[in-house]
């Protein structure tokens, strides 16, 4: 079944996005096709456990972000993934994080791509370490964060991913320039209920590199 997101139709089975009958690539597909993902060359079967874990944690965190009650389907799932979710709860409490968008589909009409961001919202500016406060402009004591959660390895390509999401993001009143008011963050959650220090992605070349990768993929599609 497909879900209509504005004028983009998202089909969860196969993780596909269509606009007016045309298949658009996702952000992660573009990054992988360009050979920029740390998982390039890793067999799919070796990634399956991490993929299942990521989906389970994302689902639980989505409920938390939306203020909904979440209950694990069984004790085994809670033992396996509950620690990561507690790490996310701790992050939210430590930074006074309030989610505005959770597991939210974005799409760019001009460049014809789409993606699903983990969470976008605001945090208490004063709760941030000095080195992070220096990277972003606050409004009324709070600053915007665009966050990608990780339960496994982290990598520089997350900066490309977040830059693509930020470019396509539509949010009322979002100030410009976005890179001064929105901090792109990689949040590494751990199984013991903790999280690593936040990883900021501030390289302005991230968006340029992503668009170059997208352009190459589109050129290949037109010239098979």
Short mmCIF file of C-alpha atoms in Angstrom, two decimals:
data_model
loop_
_atom_site.label_atom_id
_atom_site.label_comp_id
_atom_site.label_asym_id
_atom_site.label_seq_id
_atom_site.Cartn_x
_atom_site.Cartn_y
_atom_site.Cartn_z
CA UNK A 1 0.00 0.00 0.00
CA UNK A 2 1.12 3.57 -0.62
CA UNK A 3 0.89 6.66 1.54
CA UNK A 4 0.34 10.06 -0.06
CA UNK A 5 2.78 12.59 1.39
CA UNK A 6 1.85 15.94 -0.19
CA UNK A 7 2.22 14.89 -3.84
CA UNK A 8 4.77 12.14 -3.23
CA UNK A 9 3.50 8.57 -2.90
CA UNK A 10 5.60 6.47 -0.53
CA UNK A 11 5.41 2.68 -0.78
CA UNK A 12 6.79 1.08 2.36
CA UNK A 13 7.07 -2.34 0.69
CA UNK A 14 10.34 -1.87 -1.14
CA UNK A 15 10.96 1.60 0.31
CA UNK A 16 10.04 3.48 -2.85
CA UNK A 17 8.83 6.99 -3.55
CA UNK A 18 6.87 8.05 -6.66
CA UNK A 19 5.94 11.46 -8.00
CA UNK A 20 3.44 11.57 -10.86
CA UNK A 21 4.30 7.96 -11.67
CA UNK A 22 8.05 8.57 -11.73
CA UNK A 23 10.30 6.67 -9.31
CA UNK A 24 12.49 9.06 -7.33
CA UNK A 25 15.64 7.85 -5.54
CA UNK A 26 15.86 8.09 -1.76
CA UNK A 27 18.68 9.93 -0.02
CA UNK A 28 20.29 6.71 1.21
CA UNK A 29 20.02 5.11 -2.23
CA UNK A 30 21.85 8.07 -3.79
CA UNK A 31 24.65 7.88 -1.21
CA UNK A 32 25.09 4.14 -1.65
CA UNK A 33 24.96 4.29 -5.46
CA UNK A 34 27.80 6.84 -5.39
CA UNK A 35 29.95 4.49 -3.30
CA UNK A 36 29.91 6.92 -0.35
CA UNK A 37 28.38 4.62 2.26
CA UNK A 38 30.54 2.76 4.77
CA UNK A 39 28.33 -0.26 4.06
CA UNK A 40 29.21 -0.45 0.36
CA UNK A 41 30.54 -3.93 -0.33
CA UNK A 42 29.08 -5.45 2.85
CA UNK A 43 26.81 -8.41 2.02
CA UNK A 44 23.13 -7.79 2.65
CA UNK A 45 22.83 -10.77 5.00
CA UNK A 46 25.52 -9.23 7.22
CA UNK A 47 23.48 -6.02 7.53
CA UNK A 48 20.14 -7.64 8.34
CA UNK A 49 20.55 -7.75 12.14
CA UNK A 50 21.55 -4.09 12.24
CA UNK A 51 18.63 -3.17 9.99
CA UNK A 52 16.12 -4.98 12.23
CA UNK A 53 17.58 -3.32 15.33
CA UNK A 54 17.47 0.11 13.72
CA UNK A 55 13.84 -0.26 12.66
CA UNK A 56 12.78 -1.46 16.12
CA UNK A 57 14.55 1.41 17.88
CA UNK A 58 13.26 3.98 15.38
CA UNK A 59 9.69 2.80 15.92
CA UNK A 60 9.95 3.09 19.69
CA UNK A 61 11.62 6.51 19.47
CA UNK A 62 8.92 7.71 17.08
CA UNK A 63 6.28 6.90 19.70
CA UNK A 64 8.28 8.79 22.33
CA UNK A 65 8.72 11.81 20.05
CA UNK A 66 4.98 11.90 19.38
CA UNK A 67 4.09 11.61 23.06
CA UNK A 68 2.51 8.19 22.62
CA UNK A 69 2.76 5.22 24.95
CA UNK A 70 5.06 2.49 23.66
CA UNK A 71 5.06 -1.13 24.81
CA UNK A 72 7.51 -3.71 23.52
CA UNK A 73 5.76 -6.64 21.80
CA UNK A 74 7.65 -9.15 23.94
CA UNK A 75 10.34 -9.43 26.61
CA UNK A 76 12.93 -10.61 24.08
CA UNK A 77 12.60 -7.44 22.01
CA UNK A 78 12.83 -5.28 25.13
CA UNK A 79 16.01 -7.05 26.25
CA UNK A 80 17.57 -6.69 22.82
CA UNK A 81 16.63 -3.09 22.03
CA UNK A 82 15.35 -1.46 25.21
CA UNK A 83 18.74 -0.05 26.20
CA UNK A 84 19.04 1.96 23.00
CA UNK A 85 15.62 3.50 23.58
CA UNK A 86 16.51 4.38 27.18
CA UNK A 87 19.59 6.12 25.79
CA UNK A 88 17.29 8.21 23.63
CA UNK A 89 15.07 9.05 26.59
CA UNK A 90 18.17 10.16 28.48
CA UNK A 91 19.27 12.39 25.59
CA UNK A 92 15.84 14.02 25.45
CA UNK A 93 15.90 14.70 29.19
CA UNK A 94 19.49 15.96 29.24
CA UNK A 95 18.94 18.44 26.41
CA UNK A 96 15.28 19.30 26.92
CA UNK A 97 14.67 18.01 23.41
CA UNK A 98 11.21 18.48 21.91
CA UNK A 99 10.49 16.78 18.60
CA UNK A 100 8.47 18.64 15.99
CA UNK A 101 8.72 15.99 13.26
CA UNK A 102 9.36 12.25 13.72
CA UNK A 103 10.02 9.68 10.98
CA UNK A 104 9.00 12.41 8.58
CA UNK A 105 9.12 12.12 4.79
CA UNK A 106 10.73 15.04 2.93
CA UNK A 107 11.08 15.51 -0.81
CA UNK A 108 12.73 17.99 -3.15
CA UNK A 109 10.79 18.79 -6.34
CA UNK A 110 13.66 20.58 -8.05
CA UNK A 111 16.15 17.74 -7.60
CA UNK A 112 13.61 14.88 -7.50
CA UNK A 113 14.66 12.91 -4.44
CA UNK A 114 13.08 11.99 -1.11
CA UNK A 115 14.02 10.70 2.31
CA UNK A 116 12.79 9.95 5.82
CA UNK A 117 14.38 11.95 8.62
CA UNK A 118 14.50 10.45 12.12
CA UNK A 119 13.61 13.51 14.14
CA UNK A 120 13.64 17.31 13.90
CA UNK A 121 12.97 19.61 16.83
CA UNK A 122 14.38 22.00 19.38
CA UNK A 123 16.54 21.71 22.47
CA UNK A 124 17.49 23.95 25.38
CA UNK A 125 20.38 26.11 24.15
CA UNK A 126 21.99 26.37 27.58
CA UNK A 127 22.06 22.58 28.01
CA UNK A 128 24.40 22.18 25.05
CA UNK A 129 28.19 21.94 25.43
CA UNK A 130 30.02 25.17 24.62
CA UNK A 131 31.53 23.77 21.43
CA UNK A 132 28.04 22.97 20.09
CA UNK A 133 26.50 26.26 21.17
CA UNK A 134 29.13 28.03 19.11
CA UNK A 135 27.90 26.29 15.95
CA UNK A 136 24.26 27.35 15.94
CA UNK A 137 22.12 30.44 16.48
CA UNK A 138 19.40 30.15 19.11
CA UNK A 139 15.93 31.65 19.12
CA UNK A 140 14.20 32.38 22.42
CA UNK A 141 16.63 30.16 24.30
CA UNK A 142 16.18 27.14 22.06
CA UNK A 143 17.87 25.90 18.90
CA UNK A 144 16.82 23.58 16.09
CA UNK A 145 18.33 20.11 15.77
CA UNK A 146 18.05 17.73 12.82
CA UNK A 147 19.02 14.34 14.22
CA UNK A 148 19.93 11.00 12.71
CA UNK A 149 20.02 8.22 15.31
CA UNK A 150 22.55 5.39 15.08
CA UNK A 151 22.62 2.09 16.96
CA UNK A 152 25.77 0.86 15.21
CA UNK A 153 28.67 2.40 13.37
CA UNK A 154 28.79 6.13 12.68
CA UNK A 155 30.26 7.68 9.55
CA UNK A 156 30.91 10.88 7.62
CA UNK A 157 28.22 10.06 5.05
CA UNK A 158 25.63 10.91 7.70
CA UNK A 159 26.56 14.53 7.04
CA UNK A 160 25.50 14.10 3.41
CA UNK A 161 22.28 12.42 4.48
CA UNK A 162 21.33 15.18 6.93
CA UNK A 163 22.24 17.92 4.45
CA UNK A 164 19.89 16.37 1.89
CA UNK A 165 17.08 16.19 4.46
CA UNK A 166 17.65 19.78 5.57
CA UNK A 167 17.57 21.04 1.99
CA UNK A 168 14.19 19.37 1.40
CA UNK A 169 12.66 20.13 4.80
CA UNK A 170 9.50 22.23 4.92
CA UNK A 171 8.72 23.63 8.36
CA UNK A 172 6.76 26.81 9.14
CA UNK A 173 8.94 29.67 10.33
CA UNK A 174 12.24 27.88 9.81
CA UNK A 175 14.80 30.71 9.63
CA UNK A 176 17.42 31.15 6.95
CA UNK A 177 20.23 30.46 6.34
CA UNK A 178 19.38 27.01 7.60
CA UNK A 179 22.95 25.97 8.32
CA UNK A 180 23.19 28.75 10.91
CA UNK A 181 19.93 27.98 12.67
CA UNK A 182 19.72 24.18 12.36
CA UNK A 183 22.45 21.96 13.72
CA UNK A 184 22.79 18.61 11.97
CA UNK A 185 23.49 15.98 14.62
CA UNK A 186 24.43 12.30 14.60
CA UNK A 187 23.24 10.64 17.82
CA UNK A 188 24.89 7.32 18.69
CA UNK A 189 22.75 5.28 21.07
CA UNK A 190 24.22 2.41 23.08
CA UNK A 191 22.72 -0.84 24.34
CA UNK A 192 23.48 0.02 27.98
CA UNK A 193 21.08 3.00 28.07
CA UNK A 194 23.68 5.67 27.33
CA UNK A 195 24.56 7.78 24.32
CA UNK A 196 27.87 9.05 22.97
CA UNK A 197 28.75 12.76 22.77
CA UNK A 198 26.74 14.36 19.98
CA UNK A 199 28.48 14.42 16.59
CA UNK A 200 27.86 17.67 14.69
CA UNK A 201 28.00 17.71 10.89
CA UNK A 202 28.81 21.26 9.83
CA UNK A 203 30.69 20.88 6.54
CA UNK A 204 28.98 23.12 3.98
CA UNK A 205 30.29 20.83 1.22
CA UNK A 206 27.98 18.03 2.40
CA UNK A 207 25.02 19.38 0.41
CA UNK A 208 27.17 20.00 -2.67
CA UNK A 209 28.62 16.50 -2.61
CA UNK A 210 25.18 14.95 -2.20
CA UNK A 211 23.81 16.92 -5.16
CA UNK A 212 26.79 15.88 -7.27
CA UNK A 213 26.11 12.24 -6.40
CA UNK A 214 22.44 12.72 -7.29
CA UNK A 215 23.35 14.33 -10.59
CA UNK A 216 25.61 11.41 -11.54
CA UNK A 217 22.87 8.91 -10.65
CA UNK A 218 20.31 10.81 -12.74
CA UNK A 219 22.72 11.00 -15.67
CA UNK A 220 23.27 7.23 -15.51
CA UNK A 221 19.50 6.65 -15.43
CA UNK A 222 19.08 8.71 -18.61
CA UNK A 223 22.06 7.06 -20.33
CA UNK A 224 21.98 3.36 -19.50
#
